[in-house]
């Protein structure tokens, strides 16, 4: 799933490539992907792309004076920028993985695609991004929150630190991958309870969050959209590296699997050398 760094990089790429161009038309192939109907997709034709930014993991493309195309790429969605499209013909309904296409006046544009059978990509054409339910519920951005607000929000939502970090109502922008990385840098168990964290541990966790996210943004911004996934994988220490050596201590990276996702961690660095039981609501093996 694209997280804060990748969405920030996509926004930066659109600011460089698309902002200032006029929209020729917005084509919708997957009608379930566009969650709004007023204004209609036809309303953006002739409008200028005025901005590109993000709200947490939501991409926000400004159109004209008062419209926004807000996109959540979900687990398997992506943005593919095209310098030129092979055909001028409009998309047909159900055009493979392509959900939405935006064509610009210079012949370029982008496709919003989604792989797999679980279609969760969501796009909203709105006059105010706050009209998008997921945006209106977001907590402070992970790269903008102060240390004190960070501490208050963690302690205000007592639970396992991994789950609290990825709760978008607590903090916006952190997902499964970078939460693994943050906890590894902070040397914290993913199942540590936020209500029991010491002030020193919160300081360390806050610094780790800032360092991991800032470094990932620095590595991602400037990359082409097609290269971002590879850049993300290359920068990971523990996430998606099960069975490989930890780059800090050399112990093997371990995994806890859930029904639809998994987490990775280093027992030596994070849990005092004790492996976590690989089951839902796992606790340290004693």
GROMACS .gro file of C-alpha atoms in nm:
model
  286
    1UNK     CA    1   0.000   0.000   0.000
    2UNK     CA    2   0.139   0.343  -0.090
    3UNK     CA    3   0.210   0.537   0.229
    4UNK     CA    4   0.310   0.894   0.313
    5UNK     CA    5   0.648   0.896   0.130
    6UNK     CA    6   0.516   0.743  -0.193
    7UNK     CA    7   0.205   0.964  -0.202
    8UNK     CA    8   0.422   1.269  -0.134
    9UNK     CA    9   0.647   1.165  -0.423
   10UNK     CA   10   0.350   1.114  -0.656
   11UNK     CA   11   0.219   1.460  -0.563
   12UNK     CA   12   0.563   1.612  -0.630
   13UNK     CA   13   0.579   1.438  -0.968
   14UNK     CA   14   0.234   1.570  -1.063
   15UNK     CA   15   0.334   1.920  -0.953
   16UNK     CA   16   0.630   1.900  -1.189
   17UNK     CA   17   0.455   1.730  -1.481
   18UNK     CA   18   0.080   1.798  -1.473
   19UNK     CA   19   0.019   2.127  -1.290
   20UNK     CA   20  -0.053   2.406  -1.536
   21UNK     CA   21  -0.200   2.177  -1.800
   22UNK     CA   22  -0.566   2.168  -1.897
   23UNK     CA   23  -0.772   1.854  -1.854
   24UNK     CA   24  -0.902   1.720  -2.182
   25UNK     CA   25  -1.129   1.468  -2.013
   26UNK     CA   26  -1.163   1.235  -1.716
   27UNK     CA   27  -1.258   0.880  -1.812
   28UNK     CA   28  -1.400   0.630  -1.566
   29UNK     CA   29  -1.366   0.261  -1.648
   30UNK     CA   30  -1.445   0.121  -1.304
   31UNK     CA   31  -1.760   0.296  -1.188
   32UNK     CA   32  -1.717   0.158  -0.836
   33UNK     CA   33  -1.387   0.349  -0.807
   34UNK     CA   34  -1.548   0.694  -0.835
   35UNK     CA   35  -1.742   0.733  -0.512
   36UNK     CA   36  -1.912   1.064  -0.593
   37UNK     CA   37  -2.161   1.169  -0.861
   38UNK     CA   38  -2.198   1.546  -0.806
   39UNK     CA   39  -2.013   1.707  -0.973
   40UNK     CA   40  -1.992   1.451  -1.255
   41UNK     CA   41  -1.663   1.341  -1.411
   42UNK     CA   42  -1.745   1.550  -1.719
   43UNK     CA   43  -1.720   1.867  -1.507
   44UNK     CA   44  -1.339   1.862  -1.508
   45UNK     CA   45  -1.301   1.892  -1.887
   46UNK     CA   46  -1.139   2.227  -1.967
   47UNK     CA   47  -1.020   2.289  -1.612
   48UNK     CA   48  -0.655   2.354  -1.529
   49UNK     CA   49  -0.463   2.128  -1.295
   50UNK     CA   50  -0.374   2.382  -1.028
   51UNK     CA   51  -0.212   2.179  -0.750
   52UNK     CA   52  -0.111   1.837  -0.625
   53UNK     CA   53  -0.072   1.752  -0.258
   54UNK     CA   54  -0.177   1.497  -0.003
   55UNK     CA   55  -0.372   1.442   0.316
   56UNK     CA   56  -0.206   1.151   0.494
   57UNK     CA   57  -0.218   0.871   0.234
   58UNK     CA   58  -0.479   1.051   0.018
   59UNK     CA   59  -0.357   1.218  -0.303
   60UNK     CA   60  -0.527   1.553  -0.372
   61UNK     CA   61  -0.527   1.696  -0.727
   62UNK     CA   62  -0.663   2.051  -0.751
   63UNK     CA   63  -0.869   2.133  -1.061
   64UNK     CA   64  -0.976   2.484  -1.157
   65UNK     CA   65  -1.085   2.715  -0.878
   66UNK     CA   66  -1.283   2.480  -0.659
   67UNK     CA   67  -1.266   2.111  -0.753
   68UNK     CA   68  -1.044   1.837  -0.616
   69UNK     CA   69  -0.987   1.481  -0.733
   70UNK     CA   70  -0.897   1.304  -0.409
   71UNK     CA   71  -0.763   0.950  -0.444
   72UNK     CA   72  -0.689   0.672  -0.197
   73UNK     CA   73  -0.482   0.408  -0.374
   74UNK     CA   74  -0.560   0.139  -0.113
   75UNK     CA   75  -0.352  -0.179  -0.106
   76UNK     CA   76  -0.305  -0.251  -0.476
   77UNK     CA   77  -0.368   0.083  -0.647
   78UNK     CA   78  -0.113   0.294  -0.830
   79UNK     CA   79  -0.073   0.600  -1.051
   80UNK     CA   80   0.092   0.547  -1.392
   81UNK     CA   81   0.191   0.864  -1.576
   82UNK     CA   82   0.183   0.845  -1.955
   83UNK     CA   83   0.373   1.083  -2.180
   84UNK     CA   84   0.134   0.978  -2.453
   85UNK     CA   85  -0.155   0.734  -2.474
   86UNK     CA   86  -0.158   0.466  -2.743
   87UNK     CA   87  -0.514   0.542  -2.847
   88UNK     CA   88  -0.735   0.853  -2.835
   89UNK     CA   89  -1.042   0.634  -2.792
   90UNK     CA   90  -1.216   0.661  -2.454
   91UNK     CA   91  -1.177   0.379  -2.207
   92UNK     CA   92  -1.435   0.106  -2.221
   93UNK     CA   93  -1.604  -0.002  -1.896
   94UNK     CA   94  -1.400  -0.268  -1.722
   95UNK     CA   95  -1.073  -0.189  -1.903
   96UNK     CA   96  -0.857  -0.436  -1.714
   97UNK     CA   97  -0.674  -0.285  -1.418
   98UNK     CA   98  -0.737   0.076  -1.529
   99UNK     CA   99  -1.001   0.239  -1.309
  100UNK     CA  100  -0.971   0.607  -1.408
  101UNK     CA  101  -0.778   0.795  -1.675
  102UNK     CA  102  -0.707   1.168  -1.691
  103UNK     CA  103  -0.601   1.305  -2.030
  104UNK     CA  104  -0.426   1.642  -2.050
  105UNK     CA  105  -0.400   1.896  -2.328
  106UNK     CA  106  -0.044   1.800  -2.430
  107UNK     CA  107  -0.137   1.437  -2.492
  108UNK     CA  108  -0.001   1.316  -2.159
  109UNK     CA  109  -0.192   1.215  -1.849
  110UNK     CA  110  -0.221   0.936  -1.599
  111UNK     CA  111  -0.403   0.615  -1.522
  112UNK     CA  112  -0.520   0.509  -1.180
  113UNK     CA  113  -0.492   0.132  -1.175
  114UNK     CA  114  -0.564  -0.146  -0.932
  115UNK     CA  115  -0.432  -0.502  -0.945
  116UNK     CA  116  -0.609  -0.807  -0.806
  117UNK     CA  117  -0.973  -0.885  -0.744
  118UNK     CA  118  -1.030  -0.683  -0.426
  119UNK     CA  119  -1.122  -0.343  -0.566
  120UNK     CA  120  -1.060  -0.087  -0.293
  121UNK     CA  121  -0.917   0.209  -0.486
  122UNK     CA  122  -1.138   0.509  -0.419
  123UNK     CA  123  -1.160   0.844  -0.597
  124UNK     CA  124  -1.374   1.140  -0.500
  125UNK     CA  125  -1.450   1.448  -0.710
  126UNK     CA  126  -1.538   1.711  -0.451
  127UNK     CA  127  -1.538   2.085  -0.391
  128UNK     CA  128  -1.367   2.049  -0.054
  129UNK     CA  129  -1.135   1.760   0.045
  130UNK     CA  130  -1.303   1.758   0.386
  131UNK     CA  131  -1.611   1.614   0.211
  132UNK     CA  132  -1.416   1.286   0.179
  133UNK     CA  133  -1.498   1.078   0.488
  134UNK     CA  134  -1.147   0.937   0.523
  135UNK     CA  135  -0.989   1.283   0.501
  136UNK     CA  136  -1.224   1.442   0.752
  137UNK     CA  137  -1.131   1.179   1.013
  138UNK     CA  138  -0.754   1.206   0.975
  139UNK     CA  139  -0.533   1.282   1.272
  140UNK     CA  140  -0.234   1.516   1.243
  141UNK     CA  141   0.018   1.435   0.973
  142UNK     CA  142   0.307   1.217   1.086
  143UNK     CA  143   0.558   1.473   0.957
  144UNK     CA  144   0.380   1.772   1.110
  145UNK     CA  145   0.281   1.649   1.456
  146UNK     CA  146   0.478   1.787   1.752
  147UNK     CA  147   0.639   1.560   2.008
  148UNK     CA  148   0.390   1.658   2.278
  149UNK     CA  149   0.085   1.604   2.056
  150UNK     CA  150   0.237   1.274   1.941
  151UNK     CA  151   0.265   1.161   2.304
  152UNK     CA  152  -0.088   1.273   2.388
  153UNK     CA  153  -0.238   1.092   2.089
  154UNK     CA  154  -0.052   0.769   2.158
  155UNK     CA  155  -0.149   0.762   2.525
  156UNK     CA  156  -0.504   0.865   2.441
  157UNK     CA  157  -0.554   0.551   2.232
  158UNK     CA  158  -0.417   0.277   2.457
  159UNK     CA  159  -0.332  -0.034   2.259
  160UNK     CA  160  -0.048  -0.219   2.091
  161UNK     CA  161   0.189   0.039   1.949
  162UNK     CA  162   0.190  -0.113   1.599
  163UNK     CA  163  -0.188  -0.083   1.572
  164UNK     CA  164  -0.196   0.268   1.715
  165UNK     CA  165   0.072   0.395   1.474
  166UNK     CA  166  -0.126   0.280   1.169
  167UNK     CA  167  -0.459   0.418   1.294
  168UNK     CA  168  -0.518   0.712   1.059
  169UNK     CA  169  -0.738   0.886   1.313
  170UNK     CA  170  -0.441   0.896   1.551
  171UNK     CA  171  -0.171   0.989   1.297
  172UNK     CA  172  -0.205   1.037   0.922
  173UNK     CA  173   0.026   0.874   0.672
  174UNK     CA  174   0.185   0.572   0.844
  175UNK     CA  175   0.094   0.225   0.720
  176UNK     CA  176   0.200  -0.133   0.769
  177UNK     CA  177   0.541  -0.107   0.603
  178UNK     CA  178   0.681   0.207   0.763
  179UNK     CA  179   0.541   0.123   1.105
  180UNK     CA  180   0.759  -0.191   1.097
  181UNK     CA  181   1.057   0.026   1.007
  182UNK     CA  182   0.983   0.287   1.274
  183UNK     CA  183   0.950   0.027   1.549
  184UNK     CA  184   1.273  -0.140   1.441
  185UNK     CA  185   1.464   0.189   1.457
  186UNK     CA  186   1.302   0.268   1.795
  187UNK     CA  187   1.386  -0.086   1.922
  188UNK     CA  188   1.029  -0.143   2.036
  189UNK     CA  189   0.814  -0.453   2.019
  190UNK     CA  190   0.515  -0.408   1.787
  191UNK     CA  191   0.300  -0.534   2.075
  192UNK     CA  192   0.425  -0.291   2.338
  193UNK     CA  193   0.130  -0.110   2.496
  194UNK     CA  194   0.124   0.263   2.433
  195UNK     CA  195  -0.013   0.333   2.781
  196UNK     CA  196   0.299   0.178   2.935
  197UNK     CA  197   0.559   0.357   2.724
  198UNK     CA  198   0.800   0.571   2.922
  199UNK     CA  199   0.875   0.930   2.828
  200UNK     CA  200   1.216   0.815   2.703
  201UNK     CA  201   1.057   0.549   2.482
  202UNK     CA  202   0.813   0.805   2.341
  203UNK     CA  203   1.103   1.039   2.266
  204UNK     CA  204   1.282   0.757   2.087
  205UNK     CA  205   0.971   0.652   1.896
  206UNK     CA  206   0.898   1.009   1.787
  207UNK     CA  207   1.257   1.056   1.667
  208UNK     CA  208   1.243   0.723   1.482
  209UNK     CA  209   0.917   0.818   1.310
  210UNK     CA  210   1.060   1.150   1.197
  211UNK     CA  211   1.384   0.991   1.075
  212UNK     CA  212   1.223   0.702   0.888
  213UNK     CA  213   0.955   0.909   0.717
  214UNK     CA  214   1.187   1.200   0.633
  215UNK     CA  215   1.449   0.966   0.486
  216UNK     CA  216   1.185   0.780   0.283
  217UNK     CA  217   1.045   1.108   0.144
  218UNK     CA  218   1.396   1.223   0.052
  219UNK     CA  219   1.461   0.897  -0.133
  220UNK     CA  220   1.120   0.896  -0.305
  221UNK     CA  221   1.067   1.254  -0.419
  222UNK     CA  222   1.224   1.302  -0.760
  223UNK     CA  223   1.170   0.941  -0.863
  224UNK     CA  224   0.940   0.862  -1.151
  225UNK     CA  225   0.613   0.700  -1.051
  226UNK     CA  226   0.721   0.372  -1.211
  227UNK     CA  227   1.034   0.358  -0.994
  228UNK     CA  228   0.880   0.433  -0.655
  229UNK     CA  229   0.785   0.079  -0.557
  230UNK     CA  230   1.138  -0.046  -0.616
  231UNK     CA  231   1.283   0.246  -0.421
  232UNK     CA  232   1.052   0.169  -0.131
  233UNK     CA  233   1.153  -0.199  -0.120
  234UNK     CA  234   1.522  -0.115  -0.146
  235UNK     CA  235   1.509   0.110   0.159
  236UNK     CA  236   1.345  -0.138   0.398
  237UNK     CA  237   1.535  -0.282   0.695
  238UNK     CA  238   1.284  -0.539   0.820
  239UNK     CA  239   0.952  -0.501   0.639
  240UNK     CA  240   0.902  -0.776   0.378
  241UNK     CA  241   1.247  -0.916   0.464
  242UNK     CA  242   1.144  -1.227   0.656
  243UNK     CA  243   1.433  -1.473   0.690
  244UNK     CA  244   1.698  -1.222   0.586
  245UNK     CA  245   1.960  -1.083   0.827
  246UNK     CA  246   1.879  -0.774   1.029
  247UNK     CA  247   2.110  -0.497   0.899
  248UNK     CA  248   2.179  -0.385   1.258
  249UNK     CA  249   2.254  -0.705   1.451
  250UNK     CA  250   2.257  -0.986   1.195
  251UNK     CA  251   1.975  -1.187   1.356
  252UNK     CA  252   1.710  -1.316   1.114
  253UNK     CA  253   1.407  -1.099   1.050
  254UNK     CA  254   1.093  -1.270   1.181
  255UNK     CA  255   0.728  -1.243   1.090
  256UNK     CA  256   0.387  -1.248   1.256
  257UNK     CA  257   0.108  -1.331   1.013
  258UNK     CA  258  -0.254  -1.225   1.039
  259UNK     CA  259  -0.555  -1.303   0.822
  260UNK     CA  260  -0.480  -1.043   0.555
  261UNK     CA  261  -0.141  -0.896   0.639
  262UNK     CA  262   0.180  -0.953   0.831
  263UNK     CA  263   0.442  -0.763   1.024
  264UNK     CA  264   0.817  -0.810   1.039
  265UNK     CA  265   1.057  -0.742   1.326
  266UNK     CA  266   1.395  -0.833   1.473
  267UNK     CA  267   1.377  -1.019   1.802
  268UNK     CA  268   1.728  -0.919   1.907
  269UNK     CA  269   1.670  -0.549   1.841
  270UNK     CA  270   1.309  -0.522   1.951
  271UNK     CA  271   1.192  -0.794   2.192
  272UNK     CA  272   1.493  -0.883   2.402
  273UNK     CA  273   1.568  -1.185   2.186
  274UNK     CA  274   1.225  -1.344   2.245
  275UNK     CA  275   1.031  -1.440   1.930
  276UNK     CA  276   0.669  -1.333   1.908
  277UNK     CA  277   0.412  -1.609   1.870
  278UNK     CA  278   0.280  -1.607   1.516
  279UNK     CA  279  -0.089  -1.574   1.590
  280UNK     CA  280  -0.342  -1.293   1.618
  281UNK     CA  281  -0.323  -1.101   1.947
  282UNK     CA  282   0.021  -1.253   1.996
  283UNK     CA  283   0.212  -1.202   2.317
  284UNK     CA  284   0.575  -1.268   2.391
  285UNK     CA  285   0.653  -1.636   2.431
  286UNK     CA  286   0.763  -1.696   2.788
   0.00000   0.00000   0.00000
